[in-house]
Amino acid sequence: MAKKKVLIYLLTFVVFVGFLTLYTVNVIRTTNTTDEQKILDTIEISEMQIQRNIEYIAKGLQLELSEQKINNEHLFSDFETAAESISEMDAYLLSSEGVLYQPGGVYDQRKVDRQVMRRSDEDGYGVFSISQTKSAVVDVGILIPVSQQPYYFVRVIKAEHFLTRVTENIHVSDKTWALFDEWGNQISTLAESDNKTARIREKAVEYANDPVNNQYQKAGFNQEYSVYFKIPSPEAWFLGNEIKYTNPELSFAGIPEQTMLIFGMLVLMFCVIIALDVINDRDKKKELFRVSNVDHLTKLTNSTGLEEALPEYMHKYPLLGYDFICMDIAAFSRINTMFGYSTGDMVLCTIANVIKERYLCGIRVNADCFAFFVKHSDDVIEMLETSFYDAVEKQMGHEYNQMLVFKFGLYPLTDNKVAWREVYNGAMLALKDAKKQRRKNQVTFDDNLKNDTDLKRNIEINMMHALSKEEFVVYVQPQLGIPKEEGIRGETLIRWQSEFMGFLPPDKFIPIFERNGFVVETDFFMLASALDFLQKQIKTGERPITLAVNQSKVTITFPNYYERLKALVEQYDVPLKYIELEVTESTLENDWEKIVPLIHSLKRLGFSIAMDDFGSGFSSLNTLRILPIDVLKIDRTFLYESDSSDRSKIIINNIIRMSKELNIKVVCEGVETKEQLEFLKEAKCDIIQGYYYSRPIPLEKFAKEYLPQNKSKFFQDRNPEES
Ligand code: C2E
Ligand code: CA
Ligand code: CA
């Protein structure tokens, strides 16, 4: 659950509890007052009744005693009558739920067992200590505050004035008294002393001056409640009035049941709402997971979902002996452009279905890249290819298969503890390598690949200082005109002499620089170096040569490229026709509308433009039609293939012918053998470049060996036709 939501819940709950507490307190207060009043009224009525009845009985008793002339100077000559009267009175009091008490004595065992009356001899204070009851039925009356319930009322009424008439007759003397049971046995005397603790005695003193009559107290929670009152004389009687009071609304901790019920229901409702919300949240999350983690076209897990799916899968299943495969369909966009997107989608779905049915944990990493687990075997790749080709043929016809070229990156699972990210990254790295390979369609991840990754990291770390530390070195590969009069020219090629990583060829770092944008800096460095070199040549009176400088697609499309370029060339006094900017075909693939006018501007500035790697892309002929190029560099793969294929030869022948008609010079790259040279000569290629003549060499060496004044020497020494 979102933090915000929890906070809102909490706040609502606090406010809710606050309101409820206020409400409960209010309810308790109003209930208390009404209950208190009710109890007081009850006590009052009950007392009045008791008094009336006692007076009535007492009168009768007195009458009887006087008639019988009982002499109270003697010890109860007529026990029987006295006892009878007492028990009669007692019976009445009990029946009316009142009890007659006398301080320091025990009158009724049944009642007094939980109310012990004590008396202090020294100071003459009577102390009532009350034991506890847990009953929800509340006894209200004199002496009965019971802890844990708030509604215990104590009222002690001195009954002396209406009992004297009774006690007169049964009184023994001024100093002593006795209490008799119904059979005339003395059950208690004044002599009884008590060992009440000092604390209680203190309390008794404290209460000493309280008016005894109408003393009324209310007990708090969990208190043992004691009532202390002054005994006017040892023979005084006190009316203990015990009224059973039942408050049906009272329940736990004094909170009325109704309130508890409402409270409980609200809490329940609150909990239900939270529970529903949590469930709803979880459902939403699940739905969101489904929408965001599952590819809508193929229903395989997508790139967002793989972060969860892959570790979960690897955790659940023992995949030792399996390969994790990342698979890409080379040039899949061709199917889209040729047959439309719906056909492309169908191919993807067909392949996805095979993955779903036969392999484990299918993932669509991106458009035409899939990942899954498959049991390892020596011919696993052939098996995979066959399964995909068969399915596509069955579903769509064999013509699509010709356009499907699969590239595979494998990560063999030989260790159960390897982290999913390593597996995934490893297979992806292998796939990337496989995509670079022209003759191989599968690469298995190994440590070399991993070292490559480490190297990449080091390259990024070290690149920033490499320029200022002058670690980048300009190499030049000579280009030779055919016939020789065409003269010598060269292509600048960068190298990195790194303090930490040693000597690095460009294919190790240029692709990384292209990804992080640093290639803009190195390209400008190379261009500045070429301009510098030419300026020096011109200054020393030599005839400048043409230098080709590579311009990455990233450089060309970088914001303010043109302005920066212009500002750079303005610092030199070099005719720009000597600089041949090499742009690769792939540069044009996307930002066609921006790049075409840019190339025109570069031409207007005076640069020569060369189309690099011609024939490696798919829009070659269009390029020729649209761009005002001066030079066309036939990709070296053509030359490789021309060794074996007559078709390639025909193509090269015709490219050269066509270029001538378009007034475009042709450079053939990658000439390695005499046969290739012969063929190119015959085809009337203008310029050749390749190991057959020279590998790329440092600029200074190139200047020394190939400068115009040395040209004749070079041809004498290195004429390939003689070598
Ligand atoms: P490229 O522009 O196609 O450069 C030609 C590459 O082919 C050079 O590799 C060169 O050494 C190689 N080569 C030349 N003759 C032969 C041959 O007979 N056989 C074979 N197998 N290869 C031959 P290099 O110098 O390693 O450069 C590789 C790529 O790096 C270049 O391909 C270019 O794309 C990039 N690069 C090099 N320097 C720069 C630069 O300053 N800026 C940019 N943006 N890219 C550069
Ligand atoms: Ca080039
Ligand atoms: Ca090239």
PDB file of N, CA, C and O in Angstrom, residues 569-602:
ATOM      1  N   VAL A 569      36.820  24.890 -38.670  1.00  0.00           N
ATOM      2  CA  VAL A 569      37.563  25.045 -39.936  1.00  0.00           C
ATOM      3  C   VAL A 569      38.001  26.496 -40.143  1.00  0.00           C
ATOM      4  O   VAL A 569      38.988  26.755 -40.825  1.00  0.00           O
ATOM      5  N   GLU A 570      37.256  27.413 -39.521  1.00  0.00           N
ATOM      6  CA  GLU A 570      37.629  28.819 -39.672  1.00  0.00           C
ATOM      7  C   GLU A 570      38.969  29.129 -39.015  1.00  0.00           C
ATOM      8  O   GLU A 570      39.616  30.126 -39.326  1.00  0.00           O
ATOM      9  N   GLN A 571      39.393  28.249 -38.106  1.00  0.00           N
ATOM     10  CA  GLN A 571      40.681  28.463 -37.445  1.00  0.00           C
ATOM     11  C   GLN A 571      41.867  28.071 -38.334  1.00  0.00           C
ATOM     12  O   GLN A 571      43.011  28.288 -37.982  1.00  0.00           O
ATOM     13  N   TYR A 572      41.548  27.404 -39.446  1.00  0.00           N
ATOM     14  CA  TYR A 572      42.626  26.922 -40.320  1.00  0.00           C
ATOM     15  C   TYR A 572      42.521  27.558 -41.688  1.00  0.00           C
ATOM     16  O   TYR A 572      41.437  27.982 -42.114  1.00  0.00           O
ATOM     17  N   ASP A 573      43.652  27.536 -42.331  1.00  0.00           N
ATOM     18  CA  ASP A 573      43.676  28.086 -43.685  1.00  0.00           C
ATOM     19  C   ASP A 573      43.898  26.936 -44.649  1.00  0.00           C
ATOM     20  O   ASP A 573      44.911  26.845 -45.308  1.00  0.00           O
ATOM     21  N   VAL A 574      42.949  26.037 -44.674  1.00  0.00           N
ATOM     22  CA  VAL A 574      43.107  24.830 -45.485  1.00  0.00           C
ATOM     23  C   VAL A 574      41.905  24.716 -46.420  1.00  0.00           C
ATOM     24  O   VAL A 574      40.764  24.798 -45.969  1.00  0.00           O
ATOM     25  N   PRO A 575      42.154  24.583 -47.718  1.00  0.00           N
ATOM     26  CA  PRO A 575      41.025  24.377 -48.641  1.00  0.00           C
ATOM     27  C   PRO A 575      40.321  23.063 -48.275  1.00  0.00           C
ATOM     28  O   PRO A 575      40.954  22.017 -48.193  1.00  0.00           O
ATOM     29  N   LEU A 576      39.009  23.168 -48.035  1.00  0.00           N
ATOM     30  CA  LEU A 576      38.318  22.010 -47.459  1.00  0.00           C
ATOM     31  C   LEU A 576      38.132  20.844 -48.423  1.00  0.00           C
ATOM     32  O   LEU A 576      37.745  19.756 -48.015  1.00  0.00           O
ATOM     33  N   LYS A 577      38.433  21.087 -49.705  1.00  0.00           N
ATOM     34  CA  LYS A 577      38.286  19.961 -50.649  1.00  0.00           C
ATOM     35  C   LYS A 577      39.271  18.840 -50.302  1.00  0.00           C
ATOM     36  O   LYS A 577      39.113  17.705 -50.722  1.00  0.00           O
ATOM     37  N   TYR A 578      40.325  19.190 -49.541  1.00  0.00           N
ATOM     38  CA  TYR A 578      41.292  18.154 -49.153  1.00  0.00           C
ATOM     39  C   TYR A 578      40.791  17.288 -47.991  1.00  0.00           C
ATOM     40  O   TYR A 578      41.419  16.310 -47.624  1.00  0.00           O
ATOM     41  N   ILE A 579      39.726  17.744 -47.399  1.00  0.00           N
ATOM     42  CA  ILE A 579      39.142  16.917 -46.332  1.00  0.00           C
ATOM     43  C   ILE A 579      37.923  16.203 -46.883  1.00  0.00           C
ATOM     44  O   ILE A 579      36.999  16.831 -47.410  1.00  0.00           O
ATOM     45  N   GLU A 580      37.982  14.867 -46.759  1.00  0.00           N
ATOM     46  CA  GLU A 580      36.861  14.072 -47.260  1.00  0.00           C
ATOM     47  C   GLU A 580      36.117  13.491 -46.053  1.00  0.00           C
ATOM     48  O   GLU A 580      36.642  12.650 -45.331  1.00  0.00           O
ATOM     49  N   LEU A 581      34.927  14.039 -45.803  1.00  0.00           N
ATOM     50  CA  LEU A 581      34.175  13.543 -44.640  1.00  0.00           C
ATOM     51  C   LEU A 581      33.506  12.223 -45.011  1.00  0.00           C
ATOM     52  O   LEU A 581      32.756  12.148 -45.971  1.00  0.00           O
ATOM     53  N   GLU A 582      33.836  11.181 -44.235  1.00  0.00           N
ATOM     54  CA  GLU A 582      33.235   9.865 -44.507  1.00  0.00           C
ATOM     55  C   GLU A 582      31.985   9.673 -43.648  1.00  0.00           C
ATOM     56  O   GLU A 582      32.045   9.714 -42.420  1.00  0.00           O
ATOM     57  N   VAL A 583      30.909   9.498 -44.357  1.00  0.00           N
ATOM     58  CA  VAL A 583      29.631   9.301 -43.661  1.00  0.00           C
ATOM     59  C   VAL A 583      29.134   7.903 -44.008  1.00  0.00           C
ATOM     60  O   VAL A 583      29.164   7.519 -45.172  1.00  0.00           O
ATOM     61  N   THR A 584      28.703   7.165 -42.997  1.00  0.00           N
ATOM     62  CA  THR A 584      28.237   5.803 -43.320  1.00  0.00           C
ATOM     63  C   THR A 584      26.802   5.848 -43.828  1.00  0.00           C
ATOM     64  O   THR A 584      26.046   6.760 -43.510  1.00  0.00           O
ATOM     65  N   GLU A 585      26.509   4.817 -44.591  1.00  0.00           N
ATOM     66  CA  GLU A 585      25.169   4.712 -45.156  1.00  0.00           C
ATOM     67  C   GLU A 585      24.091   4.738 -44.074  1.00  0.00           C
ATOM     68  O   GLU A 585      23.043   5.328 -44.229  1.00  0.00           O
ATOM     69  N   SER A 586      24.420   4.080 -42.965  1.00  0.00           N
ATOM     70  CA  SER A 586      23.404   3.939 -41.913  1.00  0.00           C
ATOM     71  C   SER A 586      23.029   5.287 -41.282  1.00  0.00           C
ATOM     72  O   SER A 586      21.994   5.407 -40.661  1.00  0.00           O
ATOM     73  N   THR A 587      23.905   6.276 -41.479  1.00  0.00           N
ATOM     74  CA  THR A 587      23.604   7.614 -40.949  1.00  0.00           C
ATOM     75  C   THR A 587      22.264   8.115 -41.484  1.00  0.00           C
ATOM     76  O   THR A 587      21.545   8.848 -40.819  1.00  0.00           O
ATOM     77  N   LEU A 588      21.982   7.696 -42.723  1.00  0.00           N
ATOM     78  CA  LEU A 588      20.789   8.226 -43.383  1.00  0.00           C
ATOM     79  C   LEU A 588      19.512   7.488 -42.975  1.00  0.00           C
ATOM     80  O   LEU A 588      18.414   7.952 -43.273  1.00  0.00           O
ATOM     81  N   GLU A 589      19.679   6.366 -42.307  1.00  0.00           N
ATOM     82  CA  GLU A 589      18.519   5.501 -42.066  1.00  0.00           C
ATOM     83  C   GLU A 589      17.336   6.225 -41.431  1.00  0.00           C
ATOM     84  O   GLU A 589      16.205   6.042 -41.853  1.00  0.00           O
ATOM     85  N   ASN A 590      17.617   7.031 -40.429  1.00  0.00           N
ATOM     86  CA  ASN A 590      16.487   7.642 -39.731  1.00  0.00           C
ATOM     87  C   ASN A 590      16.214   9.097 -40.105  1.00  0.00           C
ATOM     88  O   ASN A 590      15.254   9.389 -40.790  1.00  0.00           O
ATOM     89  N   ASP A 591      17.118   9.983 -39.640  1.00  0.00           N
ATOM     90  CA  ASP A 591      16.831  11.411 -39.802  1.00  0.00           C
ATOM     91  C   ASP A 591      17.093  11.920 -41.212  1.00  0.00           C
ATOM     92  O   ASP A 591      17.785  12.910 -41.425  1.00  0.00           O
ATOM     93  N   TRP A 592      16.561  11.232 -42.133  1.00  0.00           N
ATOM     94  CA  TRP A 592      16.747  11.522 -43.555  1.00  0.00           C
ATOM     95  C   TRP A 592      16.533  13.001 -43.856  1.00  0.00           C
ATOM     96  O   TRP A 592      17.368  13.653 -44.478  1.00  0.00           O
ATOM     97  N   GLU A 593      15.429  13.566 -43.371  1.00  0.00           N
ATOM     98  CA  GLU A 593      15.054  14.946 -43.732  1.00  0.00           C
ATOM     99  C   GLU A 593      16.071  15.952 -43.181  1.00  0.00           C
ATOM    100  O   GLU A 593      16.261  17.015 -43.756  1.00  0.00           O
ATOM    101  N   LYS A 594      16.691  15.612 -42.049  1.00  0.00           N
ATOM    102  CA  LYS A 594      17.644  16.558 -41.463  1.00  0.00           C
ATOM    103  C   LYS A 594      19.022  16.398 -42.100  1.00  0.00           C
ATOM    104  O   LYS A 594      19.742  17.372 -42.287  1.00  0.00           O
ATOM    105  N   ILE A 595      19.367  15.126 -42.395  1.00  0.00           N
ATOM    106  CA  ILE A 595      20.751  14.867 -42.802  1.00  0.00           C
ATOM    107  C   ILE A 595      21.010  15.275 -44.251  1.00  0.00           C
ATOM    108  O   ILE A 595      22.076  15.804 -44.565  1.00  0.00           O
ATOM    109  N   VAL A 596      20.033  15.075 -45.096  1.00  0.00           N
ATOM    110  CA  VAL A 596      20.260  15.441 -46.498  1.00  0.00           C
ATOM    111  C   VAL A 596      20.610  16.932 -46.636  1.00  0.00           C
ATOM    112  O   VAL A 596      21.637  17.268 -47.237  1.00  0.00           O
ATOM    113  N   PRO A 597      19.820  17.838 -46.039  1.00  0.00           N
ATOM    114  CA  PRO A 597      20.217  19.255 -46.150  1.00  0.00           C
ATOM    115  C   PRO A 597      21.558  19.550 -45.489  1.00  0.00           C
ATOM    116  O   PRO A 597      22.326  20.392 -45.975  1.00  0.00           O
ATOM    117  N   LEU A 598      21.865  18.816 -44.387  1.00  0.00           N
ATOM    118  CA  LEU A 598      23.135  19.032 -43.708  1.00  0.00           C
ATOM    119  C   LEU A 598      24.302  18.682 -44.627  1.00  0.00           C
ATOM    120  O   LEU A 598      25.292  19.426 -44.724  1.00  0.00           O
ATOM    121  N   ILE A 599      24.178  17.550 -45.323  1.00  0.00           N
ATOM    122  CA  ILE A 599      25.246  17.127 -46.235  1.00  0.00           C
ATOM    123  C   ILE A 599      25.429  18.181 -47.340  1.00  0.00           C
ATOM    124  O   ILE A 599      26.552  18.510 -47.726  1.00  0.00           O
ATOM    125  N   HIS A 600      24.306  18.709 -47.794  1.00  0.00           N
ATOM    126  CA  HIS A 600      24.397  19.778 -48.801  1.00  0.00           C
ATOM    127  C   HIS A 600      25.175  20.967 -48.253  1.00  0.00           C
ATOM    128  O   HIS A 600      26.021  21.536 -48.934  1.00  0.00           O
ATOM    129  N   SER A 601      24.877  21.333 -46.989  1.00  0.00           N
ATOM    130  CA  SER A 601      25.582  22.472 -46.378  1.00  0.00           C
ATOM    131  C   SER A 601      27.070  22.182 -46.258  1.00  0.00           C
ATOM    132  O   SER A 601      27.905  23.071 -46.471  1.00  0.00           O
ATOM    133  N   LEU A 602      27.402  20.943 -45.886  1.00  0.00           N
ATOM    134  CA  LEU A 602      28.820  20.581 -45.743  1.00  0.00           C
ATOM    135  C   LEU A 602      29.527  20.725 -47.088  1.00  0.00           C
ATOM    136  O   LEU A 602      30.668  21.171 -47.172  1.00  0.00           O
TER     137      LEU A 602
END
